[in-house]
Amino acid sequence: MRRQLSAAICNRIVGMRQAGAKQNAIATALGITQGAVSKILKRHRQTGVPTPRPRSGRPRKTTVREDRYLHRLSHTGRTKTSTQLRNEWMRFTNTPVTSRLVRYRLLNVGYFARRPVWKPLLQRRHRQARLGWAHDHLNWQDGHWRHVVFSDESRFLLYRHDGRVRVRRQAHESLAEGCVLPRVQAGGGGVTVWGAFHSTAKCDLHVLDGNMNQHRYCRILETKMLPFARQHFGANFVYRDDNTPPHRTQLIRDFLDQEDVEHMEWPAMSPDMNPIENLWAEVSRGLNNMNEPPTNVAELTKAVIQCWREIPVETLTNLVTSMPRRVRALYNARGGHTKY
């Protein structure tokens, strides 16, 4: 907020001008800008008085400069509460303010409180590896990506609450039946599946009996991935998986070499470059939208398989055609996070 000049200063400006002083000399003598001098003299010529008309309403509690300081505090401390920001702001302004005023000032410049987007923690080596991978695949077009078989594993829990569930109840119903969510160890059980897809087809899910290890993974490659890929591409395909330990053992490398499979190198911490993550999200949405959710692991397994089968081919095609845009976004982010 600009400092409003007193009536004495305004009258002095007019007097100095009438005495023949130049505007720049007046500004220098009074320690104000030449623009302020010009504005006051113009007002005097038009209205006959140099002072502004009285303002209506309560004066602002903070200045524009103080507001800018609040904006910087919020920008550098994204997770701070309005109370924390208020305390820091008051130390700067020496003016008592409320948390409500903090929120109001921030809303005025477009700072809204939102749930954060969860992304993997990227260290410098991860960013460098991601940037190098993006550079290597920057010129790949749709035709290249249509011959890639994307694969991954995912686990689905019987009881899955992401913290966003709300119940509608009256004040006295906090412990009423239907208003309490069950908290069970390890999500009450779940199912882990392996899946793969390319631009026009999905491989049937493989339900894992126990944890993944190199021998189980080799068996999946032999009985699931290779028949699926060769049925659609013959030998002309690229296989993509992630860097979990069972995927990167000597046994797996030898098997893929023996089968003459081109194996895509993959940067760690890069789920945003793997479109199968979107398919797992589709499965989760399908489970959440079921009229009668599964009540045991067997029902959950059937539901996961059914939701996977119901994903349309159009979704697969759209995901694969997004790969050039994903790679470009990763390259532009210099290996940092992308919107995908």
C-alpha positions as CSV (number, residue, x, y, z in Angstrom):
1,M,0.0,0.0,0.0
2,R,1.3,3.4,-0.9
3,R,2.0,5.8,2.0
4,Q,-0.6,8.6,2.0
5,L,1.1,12.0,2.3
6,S,0.0,14.3,5.0
7,A,-1.9,17.5,4.3
8,A,1.1,19.5,5.5
9,I,3.3,17.8,2.9
10,C,0.7,18.3,0.1
11,N,0.4,22.0,0.9
12,R,4.2,22.4,1.1
13,I,4.5,20.8,-2.4
14,V,2.0,23.3,-3.8
15,G,3.8,26.2,-2.1
16,M,7.2,25.2,-3.4
17,R,5.8,24.9,-6.9
18,Q,4.2,28.3,-6.7
19,A,7.6,29.6,-5.6
20,G,9.1,28.4,-8.8
21,A,10.7,25.1,-7.7
22,K,10.9,22.3,-10.3
23,Q,9.1,19.0,-9.7
24,N,12.3,17.0,-9.4
25,A,13.8,19.5,-6.9
26,I,10.6,19.3,-4.8
27,A,10.7,15.4,-4.8
28,T,14.4,15.4,-3.8
29,A,13.9,18.0,-1.0
30,L,10.9,16.1,0.5
31,G,12.2,12.6,-0.1
32,I,9.3,11.4,-2.3
33,T,8.9,10.4,-5.9
34,Q,8.5,12.8,-8.7
35,G,5.3,10.9,-9.7
36,A,3.8,11.7,-6.3
37,V,4.6,15.4,-6.7
38,S,3.1,15.4,-10.1
39,K,-0.1,13.7,-8.9
40,I,-0.6,16.2,-6.1
41,L,-0.1,19.2,-8.3
42,K,-2.5,17.8,-10.9
43,R,-5.1,17.2,-8.1
44,H,-4.6,20.8,-7.0
45,R,-5.2,22.2,-10.5
46,Q,-8.3,20.1,-11.0
47,T,-10.0,20.4,-7.6
48,G,-8.3,23.4,-6.0
49,V,-7.1,21.3,-3.0
50,P,-4.0,19.2,-3.0
51,T,-5.1,16.6,-0.4
52,P,-7.2,13.5,-1.4
53,R,-10.8,13.1,-0.5
54,P,-11.4,11.3,2.8
55,R,-11.6,7.5,2.3
56,S,-14.6,5.6,3.5
57,G,-14.5,2.3,5.4
58,R,-12.1,0.8,7.9
59,P,-8.4,1.3,7.0
60,R,-6.5,-1.8,5.9
61,K,-4.7,-3.6,8.7
62,T,-1.6,-4.5,6.7
63,T,0.3,-2.9,3.8
64,V,1.0,-4.2,0.4
65,R,4.7,-4.8,1.4
66,E,3.6,-6.7,4.5
67,D,1.2,-8.8,2.3
68,R,4.1,-9.6,-0.1
69,Y,6.1,-10.9,2.9
70,L,3.2,-13.2,3.8
71,H,3.2,-14.5,0.2
72,R,6.9,-15.3,0.5
73,L,6.3,-17.0,3.8
74,S,3.6,-19.2,2.3
75,H,5.6,-19.9,-0.8
76,T,8.7,-21.1,1.1
77,G,6.7,-23.0,3.7
78,R,4.0,-24.8,1.7
79,T,2.9,-27.1,4.5
80,K,2.7,-24.4,7.3
81,T,-0.7,-23.9,8.9
82,S,-2.4,-20.5,8.9
83,T,-1.6,-20.2,12.6
84,Q,2.1,-20.8,12.0
85,L,2.1,-18.2,9.2
86,R,0.3,-15.8,11.4
87,N,2.9,-16.1,14.1
88,E,5.8,-15.5,11.7
89,W,3.9,-12.7,10.0
90,M,3.2,-10.9,13.2
91,R,6.9,-10.9,14.1
92,F,7.5,-9.0,10.9
93,T,4.6,-6.6,11.0
94,N,4.3,-6.0,14.8
95,T,0.6,-5.9,14.1
96,P,-1.9,-8.3,15.7
97,V,-3.6,-10.3,13.0
98,T,-5.8,-13.4,13.0
99,S,-5.4,-16.7,11.2
100,R,-8.5,-15.8,9.3
101,L,-6.9,-12.7,7.9
102,V,-3.9,-14.8,6.8
103,R,-6.2,-17.2,4.9
104,Y,-8.1,-14.2,3.4
105,R,-4.9,-12.5,2.2
106,L,-3.6,-15.8,0.7
107,L,-6.9,-16.5,-1.0
108,N,-6.8,-13.1,-2.7
109,V,-3.6,-14.1,-4.5
110,G,-4.7,-17.6,-5.4
111,Y,-3.1,-19.6,-2.6
112,F,-5.6,-22.4,-1.7
113,A,-5.1,-25.2,0.8
114,R,-5.1,-28.5,-1.2
115,R,-4.2,-32.1,-0.5
116,P,-0.6,-32.7,-1.7
117,V,0.2,-34.8,-4.7
118,W,2.3,-37.8,-3.5
119,K,5.3,-38.5,-5.6
120,P,8.5,-40.6,-5.0
121,L,11.4,-38.9,-3.3
122,L,13.8,-38.0,-6.0
123,Q,17.5,-37.7,-5.1
124,R,20.0,-36.2,-7.4
125,R,21.1,-39.6,-8.9
126,H,17.4,-40.4,-9.6
127,R,16.9,-37.1,-11.5
128,Q,20.1,-37.7,-13.5
129,A,19.0,-41.2,-14.5
130,R,15.5,-40.1,-15.4
131,L,16.9,-37.2,-17.5
132,G,19.3,-39.6,-19.3
133,W,16.5,-42.0,-20.0
134,A,14.2,-39.2,-21.3
135,H,17.0,-38.0,-23.6
136,D,17.5,-41.5,-25.0
137,H,13.8,-41.9,-25.8
138,L,13.0,-38.3,-26.8
139,N,12.7,-39.2,-30.5
140,W,10.6,-42.3,-30.0
141,Q,7.2,-41.8,-31.7
142,D,4.0,-43.8,-31.4
143,G,5.2,-46.5,-33.6
144,H,8.1,-47.3,-31.3
145,W,5.9,-47.3,-28.2
146,R,3.3,-49.5,-29.8
147,H,5.8,-52.4,-29.7
148,V,6.5,-52.1,-26.0
149,V,5.0,-54.6,-23.6
150,F,4.6,-52.8,-20.2
151,S,4.4,-54.9,-17.1
152,D,4.2,-54.5,-13.3
153,E,2.9,-56.0,-10.1
154,S,0.3,-54.4,-7.8
155,R,-1.3,-55.3,-4.5
156,F,-5.0,-54.6,-3.7
157,L,-6.2,-54.7,-0.1
158,L,-9.5,-55.9,1.2
159,Y,-10.0,-52.8,3.4
160,R,-8.5,-49.8,1.8
161,H,-9.1,-46.3,3.3
162,D,-7.1,-43.4,1.9
163,G,-8.0,-40.9,4.7
164,R,-10.6,-39.2,2.5
165,V,-13.6,-41.2,3.6
166,R,-16.3,-39.2,5.3
167,V,-19.4,-40.3,7.2
168,R,-22.6,-38.3,7.6
169,R,-23.7,-38.4,11.2
170,Q,-25.2,-36.4,14.0
171,A,-23.1,-35.1,16.8
172,H,-23.9,-38.0,19.2
173,E,-23.3,-40.7,16.6
174,S,-19.5,-40.9,16.5
175,L,-19.4,-44.5,17.7
176,A,-22.7,-45.6,16.1
177,E,-22.8,-48.6,13.8
178,G,-21.9,-47.5,10.3
179,C,-20.0,-44.4,11.5
180,V,-16.9,-46.3,12.5
181,L,-14.3,-47.6,10.0
182,P,-12.6,-50.9,10.8
183,R,-8.8,-50.7,11.3
184,V,-7.3,-54.1,10.5
185,Q,-3.7,-55.2,10.3
186,A,-2.2,-55.2,6.8
187,G,-5.5,-54.1,5.3
188,G,-7.3,-57.3,6.4
189,G,-5.5,-59.3,3.7
190,G,-5.1,-58.7,0.0
191,V,-4.1,-60.0,-3.4
192,T,-1.0,-59.3,-5.4
193,V,-1.2,-59.6,-9.2
194,W,1.2,-59.3,-12.2
195,G,-0.1,-57.8,-15.4
196,A,1.1,-56.6,-18.8
197,F,-0.3,-54.8,-21.7
198,H,0.5,-53.0,-25.0
199,S,-1.4,-50.5,-27.1
200,T,-4.3,-52.9,-28.1
201,A,-4.4,-55.8,-25.7
202,K,-4.0,-56.9,-22.1
203,C,-2.4,-60.0,-20.8
204,D,-4.5,-62.1,-18.3
205,L,-3.5,-61.2,-14.7
206,H,-1.3,-63.7,-12.8
207,V,-2.3,-64.0,-9.2
208,L,0.8,-64.4,-7.0
209,D,0.8,-67.1,-4.3
210,G,3.2,-65.5,-1.9
211,N,5.9,-62.9,-2.5
212,M,7.6,-62.4,-5.8
213,N,11.0,-64.0,-6.2
214,Q,13.3,-64.6,-9.2
215,H,12.0,-68.1,-9.8
216,R,8.3,-67.1,-9.8
217,Y,9.1,-64.2,-12.0
218,C,11.0,-66.3,-14.5
219,R,8.0,-68.7,-14.6
220,I,5.6,-65.7,-15.3
221,L,7.9,-64.5,-18.1
222,E,7.9,-68.0,-19.6
223,T,4.2,-68.8,-19.3
224,K,2.5,-65.4,-19.4
225,M,4.6,-62.6,-20.9
226,L,6.4,-64.4,-23.8
227,P,3.2,-66.2,-25.2
228,F,1.3,-62.9,-25.0
229,A,4.0,-60.8,-26.6
230,R,4.8,-63.2,-29.4
231,Q,1.2,-63.7,-30.2
232,H,0.9,-60.0,-31.0
233,F,4.4,-59.1,-32.2
234,G,6.3,-62.2,-33.0
235,A,9.9,-61.4,-32.0
236,N,9.6,-57.7,-32.7
237,F,8.8,-56.2,-29.3
238,V,10.5,-54.5,-26.3
239,Y,9.8,-55.7,-22.8
240,R,9.6,-53.2,-20.0
241,D,9.6,-53.9,-16.2
242,D,10.8,-52.1,-13.2
243,N,13.9,-52.4,-11.0
244,T,12.6,-54.5,-8.1
245,P,15.3,-57.1,-7.1
246,P,13.5,-60.2,-8.5
247,H,13.4,-58.5,-11.9
248,R,17.2,-57.8,-12.1
249,T,18.8,-61.0,-11.1
250,Q,21.3,-62.9,-13.3
251,L,18.7,-65.7,-13.7
252,I,16.3,-63.2,-15.3
253,R,18.9,-61.6,-17.5
254,D,20.1,-65.0,-18.8
255,F,16.5,-66.0,-19.5
256,L,15.7,-62.9,-21.5
257,D,19.0,-63.2,-23.4
258,Q,18.3,-66.8,-24.2
259,E,14.9,-65.9,-25.5
260,D,16.4,-63.0,-27.5
261,V,14.1,-60.4,-25.8
262,E,15.0,-56.8,-26.0
263,H,14.8,-55.5,-22.4
264,M,14.3,-51.8,-21.8
265,E,16.5,-50.1,-19.3
266,W,14.4,-48.4,-16.7
267,P,15.3,-45.5,-14.3
268,A,14.4,-45.9,-10.7
269,M,11.6,-43.9,-9.1
270,S,9.8,-43.5,-12.3
271,P,6.2,-44.7,-12.0
272,D,5.1,-41.6,-13.9
273,M,6.7,-43.0,-17.0
274,N,5.0,-46.4,-16.7
275,P,1.4,-46.2,-18.0
276,I,0.4,-49.5,-16.4
277,E,0.1,-47.5,-13.2
278,N,-3.0,-45.9,-14.7
279,L,-4.5,-49.3,-15.3
280,W,-4.0,-50.2,-11.6
281,A,-5.8,-47.0,-10.8
282,E,-8.6,-48.0,-13.1
283,V,-8.9,-51.3,-11.2
284,S,-9.0,-49.5,-7.9
285,R,-11.7,-47.2,-9.1
286,G,-13.7,-50.2,-10.3
287,L,-13.4,-51.8,-6.8
288,N,-14.5,-48.6,-5.1
289,N,-17.5,-48.3,-7.4
290,M,-18.8,-51.8,-6.7
291,N,-22.3,-52.0,-5.2
292,E,-21.3,-54.9,-3.1
293,P,-17.6,-54.7,-2.2
294,P,-15.7,-57.9,-1.6
295,T,-15.8,-59.3,1.9
296,N,-12.9,-61.8,1.7
297,V,-9.7,-62.4,-0.3
298,A,-11.3,-64.8,-2.7
299,E,-14.0,-62.3,-3.7
300,L,-11.4,-59.6,-3.9
301,T,-9.3,-61.7,-6.3
302,K,-12.3,-62.3,-8.6
303,A,-13.2,-58.6,-8.5
304,V,-9.7,-57.5,-9.4
305,I,-9.6,-59.8,-12.3
306,Q,-13.0,-58.6,-13.5
307,C,-12.1,-55.0,-13.2
308,W,-8.9,-55.6,-15.2
309,R,-10.9,-57.4,-18.0
310,E,-13.4,-54.5,-18.2
311,I,-10.7,-51.9,-19.1
312,P,-11.4,-50.9,-22.7
313,V,-8.9,-51.1,-25.5
314,E,-9.3,-47.4,-26.1
315,T,-7.8,-46.8,-22.6
316,L,-4.8,-48.9,-23.5
317,T,-4.3,-47.0,-26.8
318,N,-4.6,-43.6,-25.2
319,L,-2.0,-44.5,-22.5
320,V,0.5,-45.7,-25.0
321,T,0.1,-42.7,-27.3
322,S,0.8,-40.5,-24.2
323,M,4.3,-41.9,-24.0
324,P,6.0,-39.2,-26.2
325,R,4.3,-36.5,-24.2
326,R,5.4,-38.2,-20.9
327,V,9.0,-38.4,-22.1
328,R,9.0,-34.8,-23.3
329,A,7.5,-33.6,-19.9
330,L,10.3,-35.6,-18.1
331,Y,12.9,-34.0,-20.3
332,N,11.5,-30.5,-19.8
333,A,11.5,-31.2,-16.0
334,R,15.2,-32.1,-16.1
335,G,14.4,-35.4,-14.6
336,G,12.1,-34.0,-11.9
337,H,8.4,-34.7,-11.3
338,T,5.8,-34.6,-14.0
339,K,2.0,-34.4,-14.0
340,Y,1.7,-38.1,-14.9
